[in-house]
Tab-separated table of C-alpha atoms in Angstrom:
chain	number	residue	atom	x	y	z
A	839	MET	CA	56.278	73.695	325.416
A	840	SER	CA	56.465	71.618	322.268
A	841	ASP	CA	56.861	68.414	324.277
A	842	SER	CA	53.644	69.023	326.188
A	843	ASN	CA	51.836	69.814	322.922
A	844	GLU	CA	53.058	66.575	321.403
A	845	GLU	CA	51.874	64.662	324.442
A	846	TYR	CA	48.484	66.336	324.167
A	847	GLU	CA	48.233	65.365	320.518
A	848	GLU	CA	49.056	61.780	321.419
A	849	ASP	CA	46.253	61.808	323.982
A	850	ILE	CA	43.719	61.921	321.148
A	851	ILE	CA	43.435	58.405	319.803
A	852	LEU	CA	41.252	58.744	316.729
A	853	ALA	CA	40.043	55.142	316.823
A	854	ASP	CA	38.639	55.645	320.328
A	855	LEU	CA	36.352	58.501	319.239
A	856	SER	CA	32.708	58.030	318.323
A	857	ASP	CA	31.768	58.709	314.703
A	858	GLU	CA	30.481	62.152	315.592
A	859	GLU	CA	33.558	63.041	317.642
A	860	LEU	CA	35.864	61.703	314.948
A	861	VAL	CA	34.240	63.872	312.265
A	862	GLU	CA	34.567	66.922	314.535
A	863	GLN	CA	38.244	66.049	315.096
A	864	MET	CA	38.748	65.668	311.356
A	865	PHE	CA	37.350	69.190	310.873
A	866	ASP	CA	40.014	70.435	313.303
A	867	ASP	CA	42.732	68.341	311.645
A	868	LEU	CA	41.807	69.640	308.187
A	869	TYR	CA	41.832	73.171	309.538
A	870	ASP	CA	45.302	72.562	310.948
A	871	GLY	CA	46.530	70.889	307.740
A	872	LEU	CA	47.306	67.496	309.363
A	873	LYS	CA	47.446	65.119	306.422
A	874	GLU	CA	48.334	61.886	308.225
A	875	GLU	CA	45.530	62.359	310.724
A	876	ILE	CA	43.033	62.958	307.877
A	877	GLU	CA	44.199	59.779	306.169
A	878	GLU	CA	43.841	57.848	309.420
A	879	GLY	CA	40.401	59.286	310.134
A	880	THR	CA	39.251	58.481	306.592
A	881	ASN	CA	40.366	54.880	306.957
A	882	ILE	CA	38.709	54.542	310.380
A	883	LEU	CA	35.345	55.789	309.086
A	884	LEU	CA	35.579	53.413	306.100
A	885	SER	CA	36.382	50.529	308.452
A	886	ARG	CA	33.230	51.395	310.413
A	887	GLY	CA	31.087	50.884	307.347
A	888	TRP	CA	30.823	54.469	306.125
A	889	SER	CA	30.503	54.725	302.337
A	890	ALA	CA	33.219	56.634	300.492
A	891	GLU	CA	30.590	59.171	299.480
A	892	LYS	CA	29.513	59.730	303.089
A	893	VAL	CA	33.111	60.208	304.286
A	894	LEU	CA	33.710	62.603	301.425
A	895	ASN	CA	30.643	64.763	302.036
A	896	GLU	CA	30.309	64.691	305.837
A	897	ALA	CA	33.981	64.745	306.857
A	898	LEU	CA	36.111	66.211	304.074
A	899	VAL	CA	33.825	68.568	302.103
A	900	ALA	CA	32.103	69.824	305.258
A	901	GLY	CA	35.506	70.463	306.848
A	902	MET	CA	36.875	72.278	303.793
A	903	THR	CA	33.756	74.425	303.696
A	904	ILE	CA	34.748	75.804	307.132
A	905	VAL	CA	38.266	76.467	305.801
A	906	GLY	CA	36.834	78.218	302.718
A	907	ILE	CA	34.618	80.482	304.811
A	908	ASP	CA	37.397	81.464	307.204
A	909	PHE	CA	39.721	82.152	304.234
A	910	ARG	CA	37.077	84.449	302.766
A	911	ASP	CA	36.637	86.201	306.116
A	912	GLY	CA	40.366	86.773	306.585
A	913	ILE	CA	40.737	84.414	309.551
A	914	LEU	CA	42.889	81.980	307.597
A	915	PHE	CA	45.569	82.915	305.080
A	916	VAL	CA	46.997	81.334	301.946
A	917	PRO	CA	49.658	79.083	303.563
A	918	GLU	CA	47.076	77.618	305.973
A	919	VAL	CA	44.581	77.021	303.186
A	920	LEU	CA	47.253	75.230	301.155
A	921	MET	CA	48.043	72.989	304.117
A	922	ALA	CA	44.345	72.210	304.534
A	923	ALA	CA	44.081	71.472	300.811
A	924	ASN	CA	47.041	69.127	301.029
A	925	ALA	CA	45.467	67.328	303.991
A	926	MET	CA	42.234	66.903	302.064
A	927	LYS	CA	44.147	65.461	299.105
A	928	GLY	CA	45.386	62.737	301.446
A	929	GLY	CA	41.828	61.713	302.238
A	930	MET	CA	40.736	62.066	298.613
A	931	ALA	CA	43.520	59.744	297.444
A	932	ILE	CA	42.002	56.980	299.634
A	933	LEU	CA	38.437	57.700	298.540
A	934	LYS	CA	38.868	58.179	294.770
A	935	PRO	CA	39.348	54.501	293.839
A	936	LEU	CA	36.408	53.536	296.047
A	937	LEU	CA	34.171	56.154	294.461
A	938	ALA	CA	35.233	54.905	291.025
A	939	GLU	CA	34.375	51.306	291.995
A	940	THR	CA	30.813	52.260	292.874
A	941	GLY	CA	30.490	53.507	289.314
A	942	ALA	CA	29.515	56.905	290.658
A	943	LYS	CA	29.396	59.118	287.603
A	944	PRO	CA	30.654	62.640	288.169
A	945	VAL	CA	27.978	65.110	289.181
A	946	GLY	CA	29.352	67.247	286.381
A	947	THR	CA	32.528	68.393	284.676
A	948	MET	CA	34.268	71.731	284.847
A	949	VAL	CA	37.091	73.514	283.059
A	950	ILE	CA	38.623	76.180	285.277
A	951	GLY	CA	41.433	78.671	284.794
A	952	THR	CA	42.790	82.051	285.846
A	953	VAL	CA	42.449	84.551	283.013
A	954	LYS	CA	45.228	85.956	280.812
A	955	GLY	CA	47.603	88.336	282.550
A	956	ASP	CA	46.804	86.976	286.025
A	957	ILE	CA	49.029	84.487	287.829
A	958	HIS	CA	46.973	84.043	291.023
A	959	ASP	CA	45.870	80.483	291.585
A	960	ILE	CA	45.004	79.898	295.225
A	961	GLY	CA	41.308	80.732	294.901
A	962	LYS	CA	41.059	78.776	291.669
A	963	ASN	CA	42.752	75.775	293.244
A	964	LEU	CA	40.419	75.890	296.224
A	965	VAL	CA	37.353	76.042	293.972
A	966	GLY	CA	38.646	73.084	291.947
A	967	MET	CA	39.224	71.078	295.073
A	968	MET	CA	35.811	71.869	296.537
A	969	LEU	CA	34.174	70.863	293.283
A	970	GLU	CA	36.124	67.600	293.147
A	971	GLY	CA	34.941	67.060	296.693
A	972	ALA	CA	31.366	67.667	295.559
A	973	GLY	CA	31.728	64.958	292.906
A	974	PHE	CA	32.816	66.980	289.855
A	975	GLU	CA	35.539	66.055	287.413
A	976	VAL	CA	37.695	69.182	287.216
A	977	PHE	CA	40.106	70.114	284.428
A	978	ASP	CA	42.353	72.922	285.670
A	979	ILE	CA	44.119	74.757	282.817
A	980	GLY	CA	46.201	76.863	285.200
A	981	ILE	CA	47.035	80.559	285.226
A	982	ASN	CA	47.420	83.239	282.535
A	983	SER	CA	44.834	81.449	280.367
A	984	SER	CA	43.981	82.968	276.966
A	985	VAL	CA	40.749	82.689	274.993
A	986	GLU	CA	42.507	79.992	272.940
A	987	ASP	CA	43.420	78.045	276.092
A	988	PHE	CA	39.815	78.090	277.364
A	989	PHE	CA	38.431	77.127	273.954
A	990	ALA	CA	40.883	74.252	273.493
A	991	ALA	CA	39.959	72.871	276.929
A	992	MET	CA	36.220	73.218	276.259
A	993	GLU	CA	36.610	71.442	272.929
A	994	LYS	CA	38.620	68.640	274.508
A	995	HIS	CA	36.647	68.049	277.718
A	996	LYS	CA	33.122	69.201	276.790
A	997	PRO	CA	32.472	70.413	280.343
A	998	ASP	CA	29.142	71.379	281.893
A	999	VAL	CA	30.728	74.394	283.577
A	1000	LEU	CA	33.403	76.930	282.605
A	1001	GLY	CA	34.976	78.667	285.613
A	1002	MET	CA	37.112	81.789	285.333
A	1003	SER	CA	39.091	83.471	288.108
A	1004	ALA	CA	40.742	86.881	288.330
A	1005	LEU	CA	42.409	88.534	291.300
A	1006	LEU	CA	43.392	91.824	289.650
A	1007	THR	CA	41.121	94.661	288.551
A	1008	THR	CA	43.274	94.927	285.413
A	1009	THR	CA	42.618	91.295	284.378
A	1010	MET	CA	38.914	91.104	285.281
A	1011	PRO	CA	37.760	92.500	281.882
A	1012	TYR	CA	39.382	89.544	280.103
A	1013	MET	CA	36.474	87.417	281.327
A	1014	LYS	CA	34.229	89.404	278.992
A	1015	VAL	CA	36.641	88.765	276.102
A	1016	VAL	CA	36.232	85.003	276.607
A	1017	ILE	CA	32.435	85.152	276.991
A	1018	ASP	CA	32.020	87.509	274.021
A	1019	GLU	CA	33.977	85.065	271.864
A	1020	MET	CA	31.726	82.227	273.074
A	1021	VAL	CA	28.735	84.296	271.948
A	1022	ASN	CA	30.409	84.985	268.575
A	1023	LYS	CA	30.990	81.269	268.061
A	1024	GLY	CA	27.394	80.463	268.993
A	1025	ILE	CA	28.384	78.237	271.937
A	1026	ARG	CA	27.650	80.481	274.911
A	1027	ASP	CA	24.446	78.647	275.871
A	1028	ASP	CA	26.190	75.271	275.807
A	1029	TYR	CA	27.991	76.067	279.051
A	1030	ILE	CA	27.260	77.301	282.563
A	1031	VAL	CA	29.779	80.101	283.146
A	1032	LEU	CA	30.834	80.915	286.712
A	1033	VAL	CA	33.258	83.708	287.614
A	1034	GLY	CA	34.999	84.614	290.857
A	1035	GLY	CA	37.890	86.422	292.512
A	1036	ALA	CA	38.425	89.012	295.195
A	1037	PRO	CA	37.717	92.215	293.201
A	1038	LEU	CA	34.560	90.870	291.482
A	1039	ASN	CA	30.954	91.273	292.504
A	1040	GLU	CA	27.505	90.238	291.261
A	1041	GLU	CA	27.139	93.343	289.135
A	1042	PHE	CA	30.432	92.610	287.343
A	1043	GLY	CA	29.376	88.992	286.811
A	1044	GLU	CA	26.227	90.250	285.057
A	1045	TYR	CA	28.239	92.805	283.046
A	1046	VAL	CA	30.566	90.190	281.567
A	1047	GLY	CA	27.668	87.856	280.781
A	1048	ALA	CA	28.405	85.068	283.281
A	1049	ASP	CA	25.622	82.888	284.671
A	1050	ARG	CA	26.734	83.546	288.217
A	1051	TYR	CA	29.375	85.268	290.289
A	1052	CYS	CA	30.515	83.097	293.240
A	1053	ARG	CA	32.076	84.879	296.196
A	1054	ASP	CA	33.977	81.863	297.552
A	1055	SER	CA	34.831	78.220	296.923
A	1056	ALA	CA	32.004	76.890	299.094
A	1057	GLU	CA	29.434	78.905	297.124
A	1058	ALA	CA	31.016	77.918	293.790
A	1059	ALA	CA	30.617	74.214	294.645
A	1060	ALA	CA	27.018	74.629	295.778
A	1061	VAL	CA	26.049	76.755	292.724
A	1062	ALA	CA	27.758	74.412	290.250
A	1063	VAL	CA	26.039	71.339	291.645
A	1064	ALA	CA	22.615	73.018	291.694
A	1065	MET	CA	22.890	74.499	288.200
A	1066	VAL	CA	24.195	71.335	286.521
A	1067	THR	CA	21.533	69.197	288.249
A	1068	GLU	CA	18.805	71.620	287.183
A	1069	ARG	CA	20.068	71.754	283.594
A	1070	ARG	CA	20.235	67.951	283.326
A	1071	GLN	CA	16.716	67.544	284.707
A	1072	SER	CA	15.292	70.124	282.354
A	1073	SER	CA	16.902	68.481	279.314
A	1074	ALA	CA	15.949	64.930	280.363
């Protein structure tokens, strides 16, 4: 069986596909975690005159949005999402220097971490990747992050957005500890605070004092872009 599958794969010659067909194929290849095919597709679109930004948004980010939604809905699982993330990294590695050359300033900056006591990082990683895809500069401080860790990163990177993740009901309340300390220090309004994780909901987001609860990585990217853009326009 594997031989016939390999032959079938070889039947699809990416360079022979139209732009529209190639993008559709890249969605499938991202979904299947095929890094080399994503790298090839990225290079083909660039060679056809696509801008790095267009490839990023219309092929990679759009494809990862599908992955993010199916992960949320339980159709895809962690290993598959990690493979998709790795495939996207392949495309991003090609695009990053080109995006830098155009002088494209980041849409915004974000510090993100999983809160103290919690060692889950898949959702956080996916959010970070989606935001990078949306043009953000992301500083990921990892798992088991304390108030001190978040504050040190905010001081160092001066981000537009602070993102906190928790996957356990026992660690969720730590988000409030961080936000309460921001209030105490008089810096709460300097940042857009987004929270997320499987056990959270909108009501909990309001309770801890976050600006928004985001149910998945696709929503987190959309919300972050919209809120940072709005804040910059209002302060201009």
